[in-house]
GROMACS .gro file of C-alpha atoms in nm:
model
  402
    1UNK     CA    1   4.093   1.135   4.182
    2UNK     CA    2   3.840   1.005   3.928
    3UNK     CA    3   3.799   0.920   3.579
    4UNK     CA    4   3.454   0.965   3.409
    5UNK     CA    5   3.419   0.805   3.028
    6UNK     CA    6   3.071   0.951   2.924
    7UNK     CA    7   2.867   0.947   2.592
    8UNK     CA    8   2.530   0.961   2.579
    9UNK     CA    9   2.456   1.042   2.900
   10UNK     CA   10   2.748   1.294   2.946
   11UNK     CA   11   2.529   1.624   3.100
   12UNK     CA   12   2.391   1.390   3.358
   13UNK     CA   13   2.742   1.257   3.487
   14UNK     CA   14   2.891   1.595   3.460
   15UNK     CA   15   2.674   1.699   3.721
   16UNK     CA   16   2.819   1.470   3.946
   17UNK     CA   17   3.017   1.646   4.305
   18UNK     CA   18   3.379   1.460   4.272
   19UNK     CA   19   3.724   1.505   4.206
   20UNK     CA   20   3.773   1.393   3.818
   21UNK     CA   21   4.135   1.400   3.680
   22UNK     CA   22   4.047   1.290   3.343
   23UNK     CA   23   3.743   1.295   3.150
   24UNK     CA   24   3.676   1.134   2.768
   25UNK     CA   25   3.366   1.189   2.593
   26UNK     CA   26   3.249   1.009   2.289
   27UNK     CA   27   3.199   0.604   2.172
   28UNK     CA   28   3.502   0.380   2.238
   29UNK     CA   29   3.637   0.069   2.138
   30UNK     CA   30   3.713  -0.143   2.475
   31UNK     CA   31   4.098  -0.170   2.341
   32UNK     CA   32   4.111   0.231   2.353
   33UNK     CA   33   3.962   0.244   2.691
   34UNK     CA   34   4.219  -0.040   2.830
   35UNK     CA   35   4.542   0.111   2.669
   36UNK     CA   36   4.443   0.460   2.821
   37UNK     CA   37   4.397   0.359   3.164
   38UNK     CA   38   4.570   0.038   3.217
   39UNK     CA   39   4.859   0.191   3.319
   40UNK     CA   40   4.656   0.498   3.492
   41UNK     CA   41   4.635   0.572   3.832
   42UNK     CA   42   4.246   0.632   3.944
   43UNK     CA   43   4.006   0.630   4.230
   44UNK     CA   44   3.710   0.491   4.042
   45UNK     CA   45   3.581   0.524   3.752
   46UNK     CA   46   3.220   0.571   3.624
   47UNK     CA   47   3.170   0.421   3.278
   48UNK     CA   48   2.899   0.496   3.099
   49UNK     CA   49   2.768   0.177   2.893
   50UNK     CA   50   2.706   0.358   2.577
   51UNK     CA   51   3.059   0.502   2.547
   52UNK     CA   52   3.135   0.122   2.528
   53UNK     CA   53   3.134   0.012   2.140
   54UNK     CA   54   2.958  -0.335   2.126
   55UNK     CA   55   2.867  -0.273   2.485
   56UNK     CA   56   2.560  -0.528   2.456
   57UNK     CA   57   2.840  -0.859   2.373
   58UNK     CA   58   2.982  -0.973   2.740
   59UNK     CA   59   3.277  -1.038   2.592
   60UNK     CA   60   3.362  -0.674   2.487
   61UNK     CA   61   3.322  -0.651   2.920
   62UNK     CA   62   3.527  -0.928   2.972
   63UNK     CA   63   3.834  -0.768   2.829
   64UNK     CA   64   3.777  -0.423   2.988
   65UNK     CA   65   3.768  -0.654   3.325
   66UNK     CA   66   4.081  -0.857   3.225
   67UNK     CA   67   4.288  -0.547   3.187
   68UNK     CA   68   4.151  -0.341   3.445
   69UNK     CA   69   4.076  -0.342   3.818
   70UNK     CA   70   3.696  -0.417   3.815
   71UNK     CA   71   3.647  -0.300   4.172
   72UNK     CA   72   3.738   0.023   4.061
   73UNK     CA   73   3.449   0.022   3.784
   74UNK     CA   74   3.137   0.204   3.807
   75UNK     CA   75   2.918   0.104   3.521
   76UNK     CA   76   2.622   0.370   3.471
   77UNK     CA   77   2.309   0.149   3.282
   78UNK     CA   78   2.110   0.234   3.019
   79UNK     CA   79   1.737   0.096   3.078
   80UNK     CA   80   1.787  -0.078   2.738
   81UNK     CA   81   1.609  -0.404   2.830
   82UNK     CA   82   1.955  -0.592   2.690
   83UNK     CA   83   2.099  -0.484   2.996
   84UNK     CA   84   1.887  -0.748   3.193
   85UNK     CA   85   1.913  -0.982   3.485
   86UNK     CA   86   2.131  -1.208   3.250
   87UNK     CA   87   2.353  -0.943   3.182
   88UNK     CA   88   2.373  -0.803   3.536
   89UNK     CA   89   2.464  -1.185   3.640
   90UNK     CA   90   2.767  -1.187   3.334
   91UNK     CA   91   2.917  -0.882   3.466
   92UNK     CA   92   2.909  -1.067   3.845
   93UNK     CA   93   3.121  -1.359   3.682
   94UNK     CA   94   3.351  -1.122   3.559
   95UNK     CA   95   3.390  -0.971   3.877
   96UNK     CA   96   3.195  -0.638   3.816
   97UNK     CA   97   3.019  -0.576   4.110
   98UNK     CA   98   2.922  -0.188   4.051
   99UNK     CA   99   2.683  -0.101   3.854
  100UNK     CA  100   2.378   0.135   3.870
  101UNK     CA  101   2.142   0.322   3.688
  102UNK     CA  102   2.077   0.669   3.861
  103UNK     CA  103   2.305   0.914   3.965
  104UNK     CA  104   2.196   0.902   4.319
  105UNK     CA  105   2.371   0.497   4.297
  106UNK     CA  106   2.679   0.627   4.140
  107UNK     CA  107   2.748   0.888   4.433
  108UNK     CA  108   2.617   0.614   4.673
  109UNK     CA  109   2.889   0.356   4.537
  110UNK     CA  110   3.166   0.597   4.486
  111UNK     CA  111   3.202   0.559   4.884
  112UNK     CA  112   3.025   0.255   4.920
  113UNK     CA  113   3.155   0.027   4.680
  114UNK     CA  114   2.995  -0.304   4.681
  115UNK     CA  115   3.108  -0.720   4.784
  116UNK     CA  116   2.993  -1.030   4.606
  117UNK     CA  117   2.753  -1.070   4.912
  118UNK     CA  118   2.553  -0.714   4.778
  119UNK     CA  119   2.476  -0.829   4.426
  120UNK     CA  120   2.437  -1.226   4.481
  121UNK     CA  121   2.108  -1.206   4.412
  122UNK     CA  122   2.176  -1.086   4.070
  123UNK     CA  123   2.385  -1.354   3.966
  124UNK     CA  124   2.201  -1.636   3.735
  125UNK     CA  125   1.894  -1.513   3.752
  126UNK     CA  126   1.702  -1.427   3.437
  127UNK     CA  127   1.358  -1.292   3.413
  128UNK     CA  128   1.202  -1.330   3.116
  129UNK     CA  129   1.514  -1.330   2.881
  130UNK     CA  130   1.306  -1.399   2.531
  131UNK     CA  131   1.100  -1.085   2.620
  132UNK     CA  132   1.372  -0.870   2.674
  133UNK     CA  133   1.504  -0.963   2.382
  134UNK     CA  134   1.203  -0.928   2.153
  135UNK     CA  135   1.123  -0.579   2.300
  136UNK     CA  136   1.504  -0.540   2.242
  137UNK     CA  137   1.495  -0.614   1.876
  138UNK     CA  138   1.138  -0.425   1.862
  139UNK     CA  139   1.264  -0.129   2.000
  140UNK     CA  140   1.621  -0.099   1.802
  141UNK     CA  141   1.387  -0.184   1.467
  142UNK     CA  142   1.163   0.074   1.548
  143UNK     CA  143   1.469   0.325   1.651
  144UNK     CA  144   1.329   0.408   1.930
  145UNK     CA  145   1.600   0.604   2.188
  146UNK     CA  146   1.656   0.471   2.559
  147UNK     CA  147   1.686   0.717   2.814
  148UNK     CA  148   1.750   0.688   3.215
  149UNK     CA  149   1.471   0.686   3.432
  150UNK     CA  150   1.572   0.719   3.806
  151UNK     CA  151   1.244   0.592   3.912
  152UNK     CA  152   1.265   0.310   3.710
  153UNK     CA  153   1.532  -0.021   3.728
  154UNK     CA  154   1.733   0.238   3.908
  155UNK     CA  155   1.959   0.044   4.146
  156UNK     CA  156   2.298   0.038   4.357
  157UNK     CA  157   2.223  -0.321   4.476
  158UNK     CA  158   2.413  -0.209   4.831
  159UNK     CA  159   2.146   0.067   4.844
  160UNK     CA  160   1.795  -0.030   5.072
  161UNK     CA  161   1.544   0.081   4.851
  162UNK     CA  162   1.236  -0.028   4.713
  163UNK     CA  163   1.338  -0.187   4.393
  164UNK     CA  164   1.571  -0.440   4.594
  165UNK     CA  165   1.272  -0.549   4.743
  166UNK     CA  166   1.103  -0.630   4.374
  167UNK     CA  167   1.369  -0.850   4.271
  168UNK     CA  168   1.355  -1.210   4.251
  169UNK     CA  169   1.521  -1.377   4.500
  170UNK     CA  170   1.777  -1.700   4.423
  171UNK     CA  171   1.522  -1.972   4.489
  172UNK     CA  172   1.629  -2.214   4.840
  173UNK     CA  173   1.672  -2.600   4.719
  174UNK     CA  174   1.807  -2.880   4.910
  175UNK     CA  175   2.144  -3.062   4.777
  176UNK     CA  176   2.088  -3.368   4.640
  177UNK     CA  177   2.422  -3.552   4.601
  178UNK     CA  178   2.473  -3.752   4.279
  179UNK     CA  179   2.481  -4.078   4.330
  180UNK     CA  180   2.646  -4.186   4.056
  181UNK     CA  181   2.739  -4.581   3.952
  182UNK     CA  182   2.998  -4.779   4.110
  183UNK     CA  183   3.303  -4.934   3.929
  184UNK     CA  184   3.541  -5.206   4.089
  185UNK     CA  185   3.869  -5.115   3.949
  186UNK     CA  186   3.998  -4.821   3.730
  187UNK     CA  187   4.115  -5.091   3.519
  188UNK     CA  188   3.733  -5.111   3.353
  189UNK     CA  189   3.595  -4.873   3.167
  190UNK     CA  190   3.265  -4.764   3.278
  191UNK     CA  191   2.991  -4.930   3.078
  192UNK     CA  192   2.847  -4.644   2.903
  193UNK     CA  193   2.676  -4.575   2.578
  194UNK     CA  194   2.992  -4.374   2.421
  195UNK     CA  195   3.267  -4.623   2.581
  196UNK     CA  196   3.087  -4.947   2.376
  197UNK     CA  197   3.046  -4.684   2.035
  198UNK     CA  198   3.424  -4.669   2.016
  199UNK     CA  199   3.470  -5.007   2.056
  200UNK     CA  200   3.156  -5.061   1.824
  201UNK     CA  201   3.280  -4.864   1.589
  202UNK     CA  202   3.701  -4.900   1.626
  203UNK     CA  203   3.879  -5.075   1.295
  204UNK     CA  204   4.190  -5.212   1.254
  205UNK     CA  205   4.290  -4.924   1.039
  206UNK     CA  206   4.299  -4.682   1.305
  207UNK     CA  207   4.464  -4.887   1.558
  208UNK     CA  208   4.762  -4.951   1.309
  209UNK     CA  209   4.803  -4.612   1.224
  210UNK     CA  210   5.031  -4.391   1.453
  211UNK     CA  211   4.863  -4.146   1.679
  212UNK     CA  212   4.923  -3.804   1.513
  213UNK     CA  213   4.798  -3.978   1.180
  214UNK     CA  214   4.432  -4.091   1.361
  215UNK     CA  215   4.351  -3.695   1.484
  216UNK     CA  216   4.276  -3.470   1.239
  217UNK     CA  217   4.440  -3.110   1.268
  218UNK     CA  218   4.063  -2.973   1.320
  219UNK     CA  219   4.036  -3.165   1.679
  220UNK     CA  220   4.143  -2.922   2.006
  221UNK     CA  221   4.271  -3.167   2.281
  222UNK     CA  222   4.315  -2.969   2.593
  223UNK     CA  223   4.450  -3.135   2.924
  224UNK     CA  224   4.424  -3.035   3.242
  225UNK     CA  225   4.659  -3.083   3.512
  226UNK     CA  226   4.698  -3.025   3.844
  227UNK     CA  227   4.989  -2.856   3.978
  228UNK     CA  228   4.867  -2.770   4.357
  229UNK     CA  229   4.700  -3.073   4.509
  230UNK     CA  230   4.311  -3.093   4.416
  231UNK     CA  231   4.288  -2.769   4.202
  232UNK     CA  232   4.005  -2.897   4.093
  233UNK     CA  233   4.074  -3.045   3.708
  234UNK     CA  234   3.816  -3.313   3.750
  235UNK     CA  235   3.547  -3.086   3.832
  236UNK     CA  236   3.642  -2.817   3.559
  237UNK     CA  237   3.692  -3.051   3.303
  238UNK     CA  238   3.313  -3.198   3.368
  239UNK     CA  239   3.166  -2.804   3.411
  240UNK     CA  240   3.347  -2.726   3.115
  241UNK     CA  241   3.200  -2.978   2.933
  242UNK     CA  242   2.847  -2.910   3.020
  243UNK     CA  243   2.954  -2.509   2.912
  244UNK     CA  244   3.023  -2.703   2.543
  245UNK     CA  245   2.705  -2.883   2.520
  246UNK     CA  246   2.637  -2.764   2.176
  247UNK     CA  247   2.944  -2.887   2.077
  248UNK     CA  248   3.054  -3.251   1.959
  249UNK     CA  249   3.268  -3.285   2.253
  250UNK     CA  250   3.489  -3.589   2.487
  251UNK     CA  251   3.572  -3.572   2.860
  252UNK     CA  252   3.841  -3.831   2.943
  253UNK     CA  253   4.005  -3.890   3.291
  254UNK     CA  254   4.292  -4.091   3.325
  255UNK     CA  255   4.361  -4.315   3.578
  256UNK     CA  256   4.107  -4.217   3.823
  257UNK     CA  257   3.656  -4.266   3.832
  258UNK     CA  258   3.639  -3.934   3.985
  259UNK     CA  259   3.407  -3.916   3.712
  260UNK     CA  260   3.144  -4.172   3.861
  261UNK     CA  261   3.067  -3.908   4.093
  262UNK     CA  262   2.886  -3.713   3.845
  263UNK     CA  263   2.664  -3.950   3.731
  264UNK     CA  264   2.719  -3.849   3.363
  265UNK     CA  265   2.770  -4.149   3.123
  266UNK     CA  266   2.938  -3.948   2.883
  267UNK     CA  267   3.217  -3.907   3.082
  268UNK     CA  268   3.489  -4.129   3.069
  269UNK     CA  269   3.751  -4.252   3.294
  270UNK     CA  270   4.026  -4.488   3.172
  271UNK     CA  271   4.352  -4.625   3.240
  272UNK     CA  272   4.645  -4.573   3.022
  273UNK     CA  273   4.621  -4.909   2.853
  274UNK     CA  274   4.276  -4.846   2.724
  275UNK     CA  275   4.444  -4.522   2.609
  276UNK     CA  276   4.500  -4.624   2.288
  277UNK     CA  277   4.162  -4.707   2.198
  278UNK     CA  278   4.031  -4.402   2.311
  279UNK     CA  279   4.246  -4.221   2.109
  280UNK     CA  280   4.238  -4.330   1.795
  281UNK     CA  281   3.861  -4.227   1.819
  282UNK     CA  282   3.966  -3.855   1.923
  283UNK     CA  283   3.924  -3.724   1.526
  284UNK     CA  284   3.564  -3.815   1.572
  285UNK     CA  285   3.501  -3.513   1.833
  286UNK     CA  286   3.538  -3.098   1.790
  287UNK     CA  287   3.700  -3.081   2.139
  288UNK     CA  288   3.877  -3.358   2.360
  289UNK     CA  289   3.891  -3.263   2.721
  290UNK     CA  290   4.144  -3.445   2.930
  291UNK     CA  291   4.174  -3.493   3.299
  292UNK     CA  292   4.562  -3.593   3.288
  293UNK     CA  293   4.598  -3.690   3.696
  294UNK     CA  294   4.936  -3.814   3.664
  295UNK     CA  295   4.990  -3.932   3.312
  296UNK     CA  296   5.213  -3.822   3.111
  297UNK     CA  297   5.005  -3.713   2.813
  298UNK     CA  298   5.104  -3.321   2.843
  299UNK     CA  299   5.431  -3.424   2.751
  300UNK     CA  300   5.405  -3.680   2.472
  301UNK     CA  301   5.267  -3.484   2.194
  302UNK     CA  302   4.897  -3.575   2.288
  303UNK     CA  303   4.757  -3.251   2.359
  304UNK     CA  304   4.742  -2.936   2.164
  305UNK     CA  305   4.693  -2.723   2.454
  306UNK     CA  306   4.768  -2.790   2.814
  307UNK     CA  307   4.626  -2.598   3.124
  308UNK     CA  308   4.814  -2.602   3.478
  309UNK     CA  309   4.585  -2.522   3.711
  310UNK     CA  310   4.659  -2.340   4.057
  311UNK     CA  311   4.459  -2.332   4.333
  312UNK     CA  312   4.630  -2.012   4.519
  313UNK     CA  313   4.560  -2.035   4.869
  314UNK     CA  314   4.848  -2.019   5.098
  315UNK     CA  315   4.851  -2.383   5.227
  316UNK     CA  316   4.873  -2.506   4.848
  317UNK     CA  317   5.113  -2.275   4.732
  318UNK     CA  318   5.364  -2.368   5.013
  319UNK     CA  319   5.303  -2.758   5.000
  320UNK     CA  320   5.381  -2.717   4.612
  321UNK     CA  321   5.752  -2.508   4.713
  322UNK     CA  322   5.788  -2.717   4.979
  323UNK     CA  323   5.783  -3.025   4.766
  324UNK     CA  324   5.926  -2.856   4.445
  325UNK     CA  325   6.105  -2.545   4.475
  326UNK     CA  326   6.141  -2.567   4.103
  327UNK     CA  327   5.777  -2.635   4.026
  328UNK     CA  328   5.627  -2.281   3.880
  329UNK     CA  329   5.977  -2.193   3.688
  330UNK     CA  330   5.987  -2.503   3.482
  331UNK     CA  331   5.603  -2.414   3.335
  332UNK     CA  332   5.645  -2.028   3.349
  333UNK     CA  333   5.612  -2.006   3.005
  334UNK     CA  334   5.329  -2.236   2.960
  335UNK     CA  335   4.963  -2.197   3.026
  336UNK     CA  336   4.874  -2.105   3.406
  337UNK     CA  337   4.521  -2.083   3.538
  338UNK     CA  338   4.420  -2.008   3.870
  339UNK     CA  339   4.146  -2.247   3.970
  340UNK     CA  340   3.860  -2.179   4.283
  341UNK     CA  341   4.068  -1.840   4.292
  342UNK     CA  342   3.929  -1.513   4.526
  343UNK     CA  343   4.177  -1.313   4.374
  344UNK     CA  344   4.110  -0.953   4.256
  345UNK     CA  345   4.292  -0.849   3.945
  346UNK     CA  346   4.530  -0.629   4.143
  347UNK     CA  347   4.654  -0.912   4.368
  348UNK     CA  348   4.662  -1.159   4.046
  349UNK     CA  349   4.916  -0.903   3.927
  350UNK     CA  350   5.072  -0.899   4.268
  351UNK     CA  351   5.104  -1.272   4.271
  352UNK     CA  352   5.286  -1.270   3.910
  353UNK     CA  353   5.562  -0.978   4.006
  354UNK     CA  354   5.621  -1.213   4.307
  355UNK     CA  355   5.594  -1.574   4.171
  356UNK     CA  356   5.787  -1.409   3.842
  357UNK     CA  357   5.531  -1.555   3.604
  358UNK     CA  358   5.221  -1.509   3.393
  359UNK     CA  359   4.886  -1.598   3.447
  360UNK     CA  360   4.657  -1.701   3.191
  361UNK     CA  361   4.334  -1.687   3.285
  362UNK     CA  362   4.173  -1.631   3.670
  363UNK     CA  363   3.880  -1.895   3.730
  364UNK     CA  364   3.635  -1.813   4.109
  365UNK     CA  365   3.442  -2.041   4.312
  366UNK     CA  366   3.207  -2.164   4.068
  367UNK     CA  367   2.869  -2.401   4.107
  368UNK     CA  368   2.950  -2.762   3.911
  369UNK     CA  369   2.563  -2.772   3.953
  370UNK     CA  370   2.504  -2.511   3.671
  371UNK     CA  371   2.463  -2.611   3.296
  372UNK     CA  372   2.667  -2.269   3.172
  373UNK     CA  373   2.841  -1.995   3.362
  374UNK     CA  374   2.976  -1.715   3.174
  375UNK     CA  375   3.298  -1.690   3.300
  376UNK     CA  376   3.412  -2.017   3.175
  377UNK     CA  377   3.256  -1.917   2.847
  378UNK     CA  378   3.496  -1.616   2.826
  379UNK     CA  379   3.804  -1.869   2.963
  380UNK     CA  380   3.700  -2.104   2.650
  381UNK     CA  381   3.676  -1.806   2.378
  382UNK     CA  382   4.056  -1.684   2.509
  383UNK     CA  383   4.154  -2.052   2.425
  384UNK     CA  384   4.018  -1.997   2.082
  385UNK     CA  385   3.681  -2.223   2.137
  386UNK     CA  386   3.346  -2.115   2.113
  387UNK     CA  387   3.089  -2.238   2.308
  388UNK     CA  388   2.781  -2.094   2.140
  389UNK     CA  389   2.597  -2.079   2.457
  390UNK     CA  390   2.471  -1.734   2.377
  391UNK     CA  391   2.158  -1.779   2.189
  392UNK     CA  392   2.088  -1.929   1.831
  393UNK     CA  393   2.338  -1.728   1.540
  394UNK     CA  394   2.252  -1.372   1.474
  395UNK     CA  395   2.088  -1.320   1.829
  396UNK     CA  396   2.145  -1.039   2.057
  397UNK     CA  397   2.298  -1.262   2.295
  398UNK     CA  398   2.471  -1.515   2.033
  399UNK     CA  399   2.801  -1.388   2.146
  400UNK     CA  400   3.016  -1.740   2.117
  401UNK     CA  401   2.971  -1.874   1.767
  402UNK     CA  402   3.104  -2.176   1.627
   0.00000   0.00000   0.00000
């Protein structure tokens, strides 16, 4: 059986052939939507965008997606230009991979529901995002009323038709690999233009003080640790950076120059006796961004927040029992992200009822290459930072604000 949430474009869905075993009709906040059917057993369910308050902020989607099974989703478009390639490629990340805006693609999807591999060629692309956006703004100004058009931008990407064949395709590029600067021992700091500012710059003052005196209380220090071996903390911590761009922000590893390999001189890798110097510079940053390897900084007081990282494929999972049987249960109540994770939401919840433990956020297969990706955007705002990748303030698509 189906559900079908419908607003403005409720005649058109009721016309649809299929079994529907609950129906709501009207504008609703995302939190009404979740509480209703989080806990509701359903085939699929077509959503139309407009019965989505604050539809048009990715975030508002990013909750519907945390709470329910995305593959389930059918999201019927508006041809609002808002709802562009960008947006398309945001709803990807967040694992929404049906969406349409004709009723011929909703019946084609409600059998024929689609894989990463049919809307790929969706995700990061965006066509002439200022555009949109003015005729966006032009047409909300003027009041102007956006209805469905079958014949045009009307699309179940499975589907062969005509307007798959329009669409820009990802473009083909050869992989360059950095090649980033060699160091001879971890023991010296890489020589780098915000290594020499701290010691430029560090006073006596500072390095007398005690530690929790130097940072003030406005300073986020998140480490990152890895609990499976090589979930990948190096590489988020550097993507997660680049995500924060805007922001006045540190990347530190410890005890490693896995950060060479990015050939990024803003990164910094150090060994714990250079810690100290490091640190006592933290309060001049927003954010602080720790690789932690094996140091013991998510222990000492250092960090404000701390993020254990799982890669859950079965090899890892079992080395990590097999090592430490005792491993998940001594961090169940702290913060657990799985890293390079295929999981669906329905086997995340699966792997909690059987590991006995809560996830915090679910993190795919993501491109290091790319300056921002929107799901690590949405992983940053549920750790209470903004990115404010979205556009300048009061934009359409200014969704993370400082």
């Amino acid at each position: 059986m189906n559900v079908i949430i419908a607003n403005k474009y409720k005649d058109e869905l009721s016309s649809l052939d299929i079994d529907v075993i609950k129906r709501l009709d009207g504008e609703f906040d995302i939190e009404t939507i979740t509480d209703t059917f989080a806990n509701f057993y359903f085939n699929r369910m077509i959503l139309d965008i407009t019965a989505i308050k604050d539809s048009y902020n990715i975030a508002t989607i990013q909750r519907l997606s945390a709470s329910l099974d995305a593959t389930k989703i059918i999201l019927f478009l508006s041809d609002d230009p808002r709802y562009n390639n960008t947006y398309l490629s945001k709803l990807i990340s967040l694992g929404i991979y049906n969406f349409t805006k004709d009723l011929t693609g909703v019946s084609y999807l409600m059998e024929n529901p689609n894989s990463y591999r049919d809307v790929a060629q969706y995700h990061d692309l965006a066509m002439n995002d200022q555009k949109n956006l003015k005729n966006a703004q032009s047409n909300q100004f003027a009041g102007k009323q956006q209805q469905p058009n079958p014949s045009n931008n009307a699309f179940a990407p499975n589907m062969q038709t005509q307007r798959e064949s329009d669409m820009i395709t990802p473009t083909q590029t050869v992989f360059q690999p950095f090649m980033g600067p060699s160091f001879n021992s971890v023991q010296e700091p890489p020589n780098n233009s915000m290594y020499n500012n701290f010691n430029n710059n560090a006073d006596n003052g500072y390095m007398n003080n005690s530690y929790n005196e130097s940072i003030e209380s406005n300073t986020k220090i998140i480490g990152f640790k890895d609990l499976t071996d090589d979930a990948g903390a190096t590489t988020l911590v550097y993507m997660l950076k680049k995500n924060l761009s805007r922001r006045k922000v540190l990347a530190v590893e410890m005890n490693k120059n896995d950060f060479s390999y990015f050939n990024d001189s803003e990164l910094m890798s150090v060994s714990g006796n250079q810690l100290s110097t490091v640190r006592n510079k933290f309060n001049q940053f927003d954010i602080v961004l720790i690789d932690l390897n094996n140091s013991n900084l998510d222990t000492d007081g250092t960090c404000t927040d701390v993020i254990y990282l799982l890669e859950p494929s079965t090899i890892k999972l079992n080395t990590l029992m097999r090592r430490d049987r005792q491993a998940l249960e001594r961090i169940k109540d702290k913060k657990i992200v799985l890293n390079k994770s295929l999981l669906t939401v329905s086997d995340v919840k699966e792997f909690e009822y059987e590991a006995k433990i809560k996830m915090f956020y679910n993190i795919p297969p993501l491109d290091e290459r790319k300056d921002s990706q929107m799901v690590l955007d949405s992983f940053l705002e549920k750790l209470g930072i903004y990115s404010d990748n979205g556009g300048s303030s009061g934009g359409l698509f200014g969704i993370f604000k400082k």
